[in-house]
Amino acid sequence: MRGKYPVSFVPPRGGRTVKSEARKLTAPLDEAVARELRAGDSVILSGTIITGRDAAHKRMTELIIAGKQLPFSIQGEVIYYVGPTPAPPGRPIGAAGPTTSYRMDAYAPLLMEHGLRGMIGKGRRSEEVKQAMMRWGAVYFAAIGGTGALISKTIKEATVVAWEELGPEAVRRLVVEDLPLIVATDSRGGDLYVTGPEAFRK
Amino acid sequence: MKTIKVEDVTAAVRRLAMDACTILGDDVIQALERYQVTEESVTGREILSRIIENARIARTEKIPLCQDTGMAVVFVEIGQEVHFSGGGLLEAIHEGVRQGYRDGNLRKSVLDPLSRVNTGDNTPAVIHTELVPGEKFKITLAPKGFGSENMSRVMMFPPSAGIDGVKNFIVQRVEESGGNPCPPIVVGVGLGGTFEKAAFMAKKALLRPLGTPNSDEVLDGLEKELLERINKLGIGPMGLGGSTTALAVHVNAYPTHIASIPCAVNIQCHSCRHAEVEL
C-alpha cells in the first residue's frame, strides 16, 4: 500500500508563519472592522461563525425573497462555506476545509444586503459579489483548501442550527479559536486572486 | 486459475477508502516539500507549509485530509485467469465503498443528478475494469473531490489545431481554473483515442507517482514543457499568487482517428489521494 512516511515526520517551515504577523479578529464582525481589512492581510479568527453551502444558500434566498424570517440571524455574521465530514467520537467535527466559493456567488449579494458581514471560502468571486462587498462593507476570507484536518483542530464546538436533513450541507454554528485566514477580497475592491497571480506571472 | 472470494474484495475496498482519505502518498509530500523550497511567494510558502502540516495531522490523527472525501473512483485490473466466488465483483466493490465511507466517518457526497437526493452511503462508485494477462488482481481507489473535478474538460480538436492548439488548451484550462481546484494541482492529460478514452486516460494519468518520468520520451518532453508554462502563470498555491501552480503534468496518449485530436484535461487538487492493493 502506498502513502507511508515516517511517523517522526516534521513539516519543514519556510518563510514567516501566519501567527507572527496576523491580525486577531473576533466574529461576528463590526462593519468598521470589516472595512479596515485589506486584501493580502493575514488574519487569525476566533469567535462564532455560521456554515452554509449550496443547498443552504438556496433556502436562505428563497425565505428572504418570500419575506419570511430565517431560522438563524445573519446580522454581522461570518459564513463559512464548508460541508464537513461526520464528527468521529470525541470530536466536535470532522475534516472541515473550505469549498469553492463561486457556486455561492448567485446568492451572496442578497445575504450581504440583509446583514452578512463576512464569507470564508476559496477561489475567485464574481464582479456582482465584489460590488456588494463594497456597498455593504463585507469581507471575503480565503481558507486553505484541502486542509480539512488542520482546520478541524481550530473548531471547538459545532451545533446544527437549521436544516439537519441537508446532512453535510446543514447550517451549523461553529465556535472557532485561532482559525488562520487570508483576506482575499476587501471592501474597496482589492482582490488578491487578481493582484497575487499578476505579481508572479512571467 | 486463481479464485478470489468477493468478501475479501469488499474488505480490501473498505480499507482502501479509509486509507486513501487520510494518508497522502510519499511522492506527493516530497513534491510539496521540493516546491516549498523554490516557491517565491511568502504567502505561497506558508500555504505549502500548512498543506504539509495538514497531511501529518490527517495521517497521525486519522482525520480525513479534506472534507470532500470525494466520489470513489475504482480502477480494477483483472487477470484473465482469475475467478470470483461468493457473489458479484462489482456489487462487492460498491459494498466496500459503502462500509469504508460509513466506518471511516467519510463524507457522503453522492446524489441523484436530477433530484439531487443523496444516496446516503457514497455509492455507487465509478468502477473501471481492465482485463490483463495472468492471475493479477489489483484494486486502486482514488477519491475524487469535485472542486478540482469541476475544472476538468474534454476538447475534440480538428487536426489543423495541431500540437500547439492542444498545448494552449491545456495551459488555458489551468489558467481559467485559477484557485478553484486547490493548487498546487496535478494535471492529468489524455491525448488521442476517442471522447471517453481521452477522459479515462487523463484520469488514470493522475495515478502515476509524482516525480517519475514518462516512459515515452516525446511525452516526457511535453510534460516538462507544459509544467514550466503552467508554473509561469503566477496562479500559485490556492490561487493567491506564486510560482507553484502545478506539482506535475502527466500525459497518456493513444492512437486516434484521422479526423480528430481528442484532448482531456483532468485536474487534481494537491490532495492527490489514492491507495492500492493486490489480492
Coordinates of C-alpha atoms in Angstrom, one line a residue:
Chain A
M1 CA 0.0 0.0 0.0
R2 CA 1.2 3.5 -0.8
G3 CA 1.4 6.5 1.3
K4 CA 3.9 5.6 4.0
Y5 CA 6.2 8.2 5.6
P6 CA 7.9 8.1 9.0
V7 CA 5.8 8.9 12.0
S8 CA 8.5 11.2 13.2
F9 CA 7.9 13.3 10.1
V10 CA 8.1 17.1 10.9
P11 CA 6.9 19.5 8.3
P12 CA 9.6 21.9 7.1
R13 CA 8.8 25.6 7.6
G14 CA 9.8 28.3 5.1
G15 CA 9.3 32.0 5.4
R16 CA 7.3 33.6 8.2
T17 CA 4.4 31.9 10.0
V18 CA 1.0 33.5 9.8
K19 CA 0.7 33.8 13.6
S20 CA 3.6 36.2 14.0
E21 CA 2.1 39.0 11.8
A22 CA -1.5 38.1 11.6
R23 CA -4.3 40.4 12.9
K24 CA -6.5 38.8 15.6
L25 CA -10.2 39.2 14.9
T26 CA -13.4 38.1 16.7
A27 CA -16.5 37.1 14.9
P28 CA -19.3 38.3 14.5
L29 CA -17.6 41.4 12.9
D30 CA -18.4 45.1 13.1
E31 CA -18.8 46.8 9.7
A32 CA -15.9 49.2 10.7
V33 CA -13.5 46.3 11.3
A34 CA -14.5 44.6 8.1
R35 CA -13.9 47.8 6.1
E36 CA -10.4 48.2 7.6
L37 CA -9.2 44.9 6.3
R38 CA -7.1 44.8 3.1
A39 CA -6.6 42.0 0.5
G40 CA -3.4 40.1 1.5
D41 CA -3.8 40.6 5.2
S42 CA -3.2 37.6 7.4
V43 CA -5.9 37.1 10.0
I44 CA -6.5 34.8 12.9
L45 CA -10.2 34.5 13.6
S46 CA -11.9 33.4 16.8
G47 CA -15.5 33.6 18.0
T48 CA -18.6 32.2 16.5
I49 CA -19.4 31.8 12.8
I50 CA -22.1 30.0 10.8
T51 CA -21.7 27.5 8.0
G52 CA -23.7 27.2 4.8
R53 CA -23.1 26.0 1.2
D54 CA -25.1 25.4 -2.0
A55 CA -28.4 23.9 -0.7
A56 CA -28.5 26.2 2.4
H57 CA -27.9 29.3 0.3
K58 CA -30.8 28.3 -1.9
R59 CA -33.1 28.0 1.1
M60 CA -31.9 31.3 2.7
T61 CA -32.5 33.1 -0.5
E62 CA -36.0 31.6 -1.0
L63 CA -37.0 32.6 2.5
I64 CA -35.7 36.2 2.2
I65 CA -37.5 36.6 -1.2
A66 CA -40.7 35.3 0.3
G67 CA -40.4 37.9 3.1
K68 CA -40.0 35.2 5.8
Q69 CA -37.8 35.0 8.9
L70 CA -34.6 33.0 8.7
P71 CA -34.3 30.3 11.4
F72 CA -31.0 32.0 12.5
S73 CA -29.6 35.5 12.3
I74 CA -27.1 36.6 9.7
Q75 CA -26.6 40.1 11.1
G76 CA -22.9 40.8 11.3
E77 CA -22.2 37.1 10.8
V78 CA -19.3 35.5 9.0
I79 CA -20.4 32.5 6.9
Y80 CA -18.0 29.6 6.2
Y81 CA -18.6 27.7 3.0
V82 CA -18.0 24.2 4.3
G83 CA -19.5 20.7 4.2
P84 CA -17.6 18.8 7.0
T85 CA -17.1 15.1 7.3
P86 CA -19.1 13.4 10.1
A87 CA -17.7 14.0 13.5
P88 CA -15.8 11.0 14.9
P89 CA -16.4 10.0 18.5
G90 CA -15.0 12.6 20.9
R91 CA -14.6 15.4 18.4
P92 CA -17.0 18.3 17.6
I93 CA -16.5 18.0 13.8
G94 CA -14.6 16.0 11.1
A95 CA -12.5 17.4 8.4
A96 CA -13.7 21.0 7.6
G97 CA -11.9 22.8 4.9
P98 CA -13.5 25.4 2.6
T99 CA -15.5 24.6 -0.5
T100 CA -15.2 26.6 -3.8
S101 CA -17.0 29.9 -3.4
Y102 CA -18.1 30.8 -6.9
R103 CA -21.1 28.5 -6.5
M104 CA -22.4 30.8 -3.8
D105 CA -22.0 34.0 -6.0
A106 CA -25.6 34.0 -7.1
Y107 CA -26.9 34.2 -3.6
A108 CA -24.2 36.2 -1.7
P109 CA -25.2 39.8 -2.6
L110 CA -28.7 39.4 -1.2
L111 CA -27.3 38.0 2.0
M112 CA -24.9 40.9 2.4
E113 CA -27.9 43.3 1.9
H114 CA -29.5 41.5 4.8
G115 CA -26.5 41.9 7.1
L116 CA -24.0 39.2 6.3
R117 CA -20.5 40.7 7.1
G118 CA -18.0 38.1 6.0
M119 CA -17.5 35.0 3.9
I120 CA -14.9 32.2 4.2
G121 CA -14.2 30.0 1.2
K122 CA -11.7 29.5 -1.6
G123 CA -11.4 30.8 -5.2
R124 CA -12.4 34.0 -7.0
R125 CA -15.7 35.8 -6.6
S126 CA -17.8 37.5 -9.3
E127 CA -18.0 41.2 -10.0
E128 CA -21.5 41.3 -8.5
V129 CA -20.2 39.9 -5.3
K130 CA -17.3 42.4 -5.2
Q131 CA -19.7 45.3 -5.8
A132 CA -22.0 44.1 -3.0
M133 CA -19.0 43.8 -0.7
M134 CA -18.0 47.4 -1.4
R135 CA -21.6 48.6 -0.9
W136 CA -22.4 46.7 2.3
G137 CA -18.9 46.7 3.9
A138 CA -18.2 43.0 3.8
V139 CA -15.0 41.0 3.6
Y140 CA -14.1 37.7 1.9
F141 CA -11.5 35.5 3.5
A142 CA -9.7 32.6 1.9
A143 CA -9.1 29.5 4.0
I144 CA -6.5 27.0 2.7
G145 CA -8.4 24.5 0.5
G146 CA -7.9 20.8 1.3
T147 CA -6.5 21.4 4.8
G148 CA -9.6 19.9 6.4
A149 CA -7.7 18.1 9.2
L150 CA -5.7 21.1 10.2
I151 CA -8.7 23.4 10.2
S152 CA -10.8 21.0 12.2
K153 CA -8.4 21.4 15.1
T154 CA -9.4 25.1 15.4
I155 CA -13.1 24.3 15.7
K156 CA -14.1 23.8 19.3
E157 CA -17.8 23.4 19.0
A158 CA -20.3 22.7 16.2
T159 CA -24.1 22.8 16.6
V160 CA -26.6 22.3 13.8
V161 CA -28.9 25.3 13.9
A162 CA -31.1 24.6 10.8
W163 CA -31.9 22.1 8.1
E164 CA -30.4 19.0 9.7
E165 CA -31.8 16.9 6.8
L166 CA -29.2 18.5 4.5
G167 CA -26.5 16.4 6.2
P168 CA -23.1 17.9 5.4
E169 CA -24.9 21.0 4.0
A170 CA -26.9 21.7 7.2
V171 CA -26.3 25.1 8.7
R172 CA -24.1 24.8 11.8
R173 CA -22.9 27.3 14.4
L174 CA -19.2 26.9 15.0
V175 CA -17.0 28.2 17.8
V176 CA -13.6 28.7 16.4
E177 CA -10.3 29.5 18.0
D178 CA -7.3 30.9 16.0
L179 CA -8.6 29.9 12.6
P180 CA -5.9 31.2 10.1
L181 CA -7.3 33.0 7.1
I182 CA -6.1 35.4 4.4
V183 CA -8.1 38.4 3.3
A184 CA -8.7 37.6 -0.4
T185 CA -11.1 40.4 -1.4
D186 CA -11.7 43.6 0.6
S187 CA -14.5 46.2 0.7
R188 CA -12.5 48.5 -1.5
G189 CA -12.4 46.1 -4.4
G190 CA -8.9 44.8 -3.6
D191 CA -8.6 41.2 -4.8
L192 CA -5.6 39.0 -4.1
Y193 CA -6.9 36.5 -6.6
V194 CA -6.1 39.2 -9.2
T195 CA -3.1 41.0 -7.8
G196 CA -1.3 37.9 -6.5
P197 CA -1.1 36.0 -9.8
E198 CA -0.2 39.3 -11.6
A199 CA 2.7 39.8 -9.4
F200 CA 4.2 36.4 -10.1
R201 CA 3.3 36.0 -13.8
K202 CA 6.3 35.5 -16.0
Chain B
M1 CA -6.8 -20.4 -12.3
K2 CA -6.9 -18.3 -9.1
T3 CA -10.1 -17.9 -7.1
I4 CA -10.8 -14.8 -5.1
K5 CA -13.7 -14.5 -2.6
V6 CA -15.7 -11.4 -3.2
E7 CA -16.0 -10.8 0.6
D8 CA -12.2 -10.3 0.5
V9 CA -12.6 -7.7 -2.2
T10 CA -15.2 -5.8 0.0
A11 CA -12.9 -5.9 3.0
A12 CA -10.0 -4.6 0.8
V13 CA -12.0 -1.8 -0.7
R14 CA -13.3 -0.7 2.7
R15 CA -9.7 -0.4 3.9
L16 CA -8.6 1.4 0.8
A17 CA -11.4 4.1 1.1
M18 CA -10.3 4.9 4.7
D19 CA -6.6 4.9 3.9
A20 CA -6.8 6.9 0.7
C21 CA -8.8 9.7 2.5
T22 CA -6.3 10.0 5.4
I23 CA -2.9 9.1 4.0
L24 CA -1.2 11.3 1.4
G25 CA 1.4 9.4 -0.6
D26 CA 5.2 9.9 0.0
D27 CA 5.5 11.1 -3.6
V28 CA 3.1 14.0 -3.1
I29 CA 4.6 15.0 0.2
Q30 CA 8.0 15.1 -1.3
A31 CA 6.8 17.1 -4.3
L32 CA 5.2 19.6 -1.9
E33 CA 8.5 19.8 0.1
R34 CA 10.5 20.4 -3.1
Y35 CA 8.3 23.2 -4.2
Q36 CA 8.2 24.8 -0.8
V37 CA 11.9 25.4 -1.2
T38 CA 11.5 27.1 -4.6
E39 CA 8.2 28.9 -4.0
E40 CA 8.8 32.7 -4.5
S41 CA 5.7 34.0 -2.6
V42 CA 5.9 34.2 1.2
T43 CA 2.2 33.6 1.4
G44 CA 2.6 30.7 -1.0
R45 CA 5.3 29.1 1.1
E46 CA 3.1 29.5 4.2
I47 CA 0.3 27.8 2.4
L48 CA 2.5 24.9 1.3
S49 CA 3.8 24.5 4.8
R50 CA 0.2 24.3 6.1
I51 CA -0.7 21.7 3.4
I52 CA 2.2 19.5 4.5
E53 CA 1.2 20.0 8.2
N54 CA -2.4 19.0 7.3
A55 CA -1.1 15.8 5.8
R56 CA 0.8 15.0 9.0
I57 CA -2.2 15.6 11.2
A58 CA -4.5 13.6 8.9
R59 CA -2.2 10.7 9.0
T60 CA -1.4 10.6 12.7
E61 CA -4.9 11.5 14.0
K62 CA -6.8 9.7 11.3
I63 CA -8.8 12.7 10.3
P64 CA -9.6 12.9 6.5
L65 CA -7.2 15.1 4.6
C66 CA -10.1 17.1 3.1
Q67 CA -13.8 17.4 3.9
D68 CA -14.5 16.5 0.3
T69 CA -13.8 12.8 0.6
G70 CA -15.0 12.6 -3.0
M71 CA -16.7 10.2 -5.3
A72 CA -14.9 6.8 -5.1
V73 CA -13.2 6.1 -8.5
V74 CA -12.0 2.5 -8.5
F75 CA -9.6 1.1 -11.1
V76 CA -9.5 -2.7 -11.2
E77 CA -7.0 -4.8 -13.1
I78 CA -8.3 -8.3 -13.5
G79 CA -6.1 -11.2 -14.8
Q80 CA -8.0 -13.4 -17.3
E81 CA -7.1 -16.4 -15.1
V82 CA -8.9 -15.0 -12.1
H83 CA -12.3 -16.4 -10.9
F84 CA -14.5 -14.8 -8.3
S85 CA -16.6 -16.7 -5.8
G86 CA -19.4 -15.8 -3.4
G87 CA -21.2 -13.1 -5.4
G88 CA -20.8 -10.3 -8.0
L89 CA -17.5 -8.4 -8.2
L90 CA -19.0 -5.0 -8.9
E91 CA -21.5 -5.3 -6.0
A92 CA -18.7 -6.4 -3.7
I93 CA -16.7 -3.2 -4.6
H94 CA -19.8 -0.9 -4.0
E95 CA -20.3 -2.7 -0.7
G96 CA -16.6 -2.0 0.2
V97 CA -17.1 1.7 -0.6
R98 CA -20.4 1.7 1.5
Q99 CA -18.6 0.2 4.5
G100 CA -15.4 2.3 4.2
Y101 CA -17.3 5.6 4.0
R102 CA -19.5 4.7 6.9
D103 CA -16.8 3.2 9.2
G104 CA -14.2 5.9 8.3
N105 CA -16.6 8.8 9.1
L106 CA -16.1 10.0 5.5
R107 CA -18.5 12.5 3.8
K108 CA -21.2 11.0 1.7
S109 CA -21.3 13.3 -1.3
V110 CA -23.0 11.2 -4.0
L111 CA -26.5 12.0 -5.1
D112 CA -29.0 11.7 -7.9
P113 CA -28.1 14.2 -10.6
L114 CA -31.7 15.2 -11.3
S115 CA -33.5 15.1 -7.9
R116 CA -30.3 16.0 -6.0
V117 CA -31.3 13.4 -3.3
N118 CA -28.3 11.9 -1.5
T119 CA -27.9 8.2 -1.8
G120 CA -26.7 8.3 1.8
D121 CA -23.7 5.9 1.5
N122 CA -21.5 7.4 -1.1
T123 CA -22.4 4.7 -3.6
P124 CA -22.4 4.0 -6.4
A125 CA -18.7 4.1 -7.0
V126 CA -17.3 4.8 -10.5
I127 CA -15.6 1.5 -11.4
H128 CA -13.2 0.9 -14.3
T129 CA -12.2 -2.7 -15.1
E130 CA -9.3 -3.7 -17.3
L131 CA -8.5 -7.2 -18.4
V132 CA -4.9 -8.2 -18.1
P133 CA -3.0 -11.4 -18.6
G134 CA -2.4 -14.0 -15.9
E135 CA -3.6 -14.1 -12.3
K136 CA -3.1 -10.5 -11.3
F137 CA -5.9 -8.7 -9.4
K138 CA -5.2 -5.1 -8.4
I139 CA -7.6 -2.5 -7.0
T140 CA -6.8 1.2 -6.8
L141 CA -9.2 3.6 -5.1
A142 CA -8.9 7.3 -5.9
P143 CA -11.4 9.5 -4.0
K144 CA -12.1 12.4 -6.4
G145 CA -13.1 15.8 -4.9
F146 CA -15.2 17.9 -7.2
G147 CA -13.6 21.3 -6.6
S148 CA -11.0 20.0 -9.0
E149 CA -13.2 17.6 -11.0
N150 CA -15.5 20.5 -12.0
M151 CA -12.5 22.3 -13.6
S152 CA -11.8 19.3 -16.0
R153 CA -12.7 19.4 -19.7
V154 CA -12.7 17.3 -22.8
M155 CA -12.0 19.0 -26.2
M156 CA -12.3 17.4 -29.6
F157 CA -9.8 19.3 -31.8
P158 CA -9.7 19.2 -35.6
P159 CA -6.3 18.0 -36.8
S160 CA -5.5 21.5 -38.0
A161 CA -5.3 22.7 -34.4
G162 CA -2.0 20.7 -34.1
I163 CA 0.0 20.1 -31.0
D164 CA 0.2 23.9 -30.3
G165 CA -3.5 24.1 -30.1
V166 CA -3.5 21.2 -27.7
K167 CA -0.8 22.7 -25.5
N168 CA -2.5 26.1 -25.4
F169 CA -5.8 24.5 -24.4
I170 CA -4.2 22.7 -21.5
V171 CA -2.4 25.8 -20.2
Q172 CA -5.5 27.9 -20.7
R173 CA -7.7 25.4 -18.8
V174 CA -5.3 25.7 -15.8
E175 CA -5.3 29.5 -16.1
E176 CA -9.1 29.7 -16.2
S177 CA -9.4 27.3 -13.2
G178 CA -7.3 29.7 -11.1
G179 CA -7.6 28.9 -7.4
N180 CA -10.8 26.9 -7.6
P181 CA -9.2 23.4 -7.9
C182 CA -6.9 24.0 -4.8
P183 CA -3.5 24.5 -6.4
P184 CA -0.8 23.3 -6.5
I185 CA -2.5 20.9 -8.8
V186 CA -1.6 17.8 -10.7
V187 CA -2.7 17.9 -14.4
G188 CA -3.8 14.6 -16.0
V189 CA -3.9 14.7 -19.8
G190 CA -5.4 12.1 -22.1
L191 CA -4.4 12.6 -25.8
G192 CA -5.9 10.6 -28.6
G193 CA -8.3 7.7 -28.7
T194 CA -12.0 8.7 -28.6
F195 CA -14.0 11.1 -26.5
E196 CA -14.3 8.7 -23.5
K197 CA -10.9 7.1 -24.0
A198 CA -9.2 10.5 -23.6
A199 CA -11.1 11.2 -20.4
F200 CA -10.2 7.8 -19.0
M201 CA -6.5 8.3 -19.8
A202 CA -6.5 11.7 -18.2
K203 CA -7.8 10.3 -15.0
K204 CA -5.5 7.4 -15.0
A205 CA -2.5 9.7 -15.5
L206 CA -3.2 11.1 -12.1
L207 CA -2.2 7.7 -10.5
R208 CA 1.4 7.8 -11.7
P209 CA 3.7 8.5 -8.8
L210 CA 4.8 12.2 -8.9
G211 CA 8.4 12.8 -9.8
T212 CA 8.6 9.7 -12.1
P213 CA 9.4 10.4 -15.8
N214 CA 7.0 9.4 -18.6
S215 CA 8.3 6.2 -20.2
D216 CA 7.7 7.8 -23.6
E217 CA 10.5 10.3 -24.4
V218 CA 8.3 12.6 -26.5
L219 CA 5.5 12.7 -23.9
D220 CA 8.1 13.3 -21.2
G221 CA 9.3 16.4 -23.0
L222 CA 5.7 17.6 -23.5
E223 CA 5.0 17.1 -19.8
K224 CA 8.1 19.2 -18.8
E225 CA 7.3 22.0 -21.2
L226 CA 3.7 22.2 -20.0
L227 CA 4.7 22.2 -16.4
E228 CA 7.1 25.0 -17.0
R229 CA 4.5 27.1 -18.8
I230 CA 1.8 26.4 -16.1
N231 CA 4.2 27.4 -13.3
K232 CA 4.9 30.7 -15.1
L233 CA 1.2 31.6 -14.9
G234 CA 1.7 33.0 -11.4
I235 CA -1.5 31.4 -10.0
G236 CA 0.4 29.9 -7.1
P237 CA -0.7 28.0 -4.1
M238 CA -4.5 28.3 -3.6
G239 CA -4.6 30.9 -6.5
L240 CA -3.3 33.7 -4.3
G241 CA -0.1 34.2 -6.4
G242 CA 3.2 32.4 -6.6
S243 CA 5.5 30.2 -8.6
T244 CA 4.0 26.8 -7.7
T245 CA 0.7 26.2 -9.6
A246 CA 1.2 22.6 -10.5
L247 CA 3.3 19.8 -8.9
A248 CA 3.3 17.7 -12.1
V249 CA 1.7 17.3 -15.6
H250 CA 1.1 13.7 -16.6
V251 CA 0.2 12.8 -20.2
N252 CA -1.1 9.5 -21.5
A253 CA -1.6 9.0 -25.3
Y254 CA -3.3 6.6 -27.6
P255 CA -3.7 6.4 -31.4
T256 CA -6.8 8.3 -32.7
H257 CA -8.9 8.9 -35.9
I258 CA -7.7 10.8 -38.9
A259 CA -10.4 13.4 -38.3
S260 CA -9.6 14.4 -34.7
I261 CA -7.3 15.2 -31.8
P262 CA -9.3 14.3 -28.6
C263 CA -7.7 16.0 -25.6
A264 CA -9.0 15.6 -22.0
V265 CA -7.6 17.6 -19.0
N266 CA -8.4 16.1 -15.6
I267 CA -7.4 18.5 -12.9
Q268 CA -6.4 17.1 -9.5
C269 CA -6.0 19.2 -6.3
H270 CA -2.9 19.0 -4.2
S271 CA -4.5 16.2 -2.2
C272 CA -3.6 13.7 -4.9
R273 CA -5.0 10.7 -2.9
H274 CA -5.2 7.1 -3.9
A275 CA -4.5 3.7 -2.3
E276 CA -4.0 0.4 -4.0
V277 CA -3.7 -3.3 -3.1
E278 CA -3.1 -6.6 -4.9
L279 CA -5.0 -9.6 -3.8

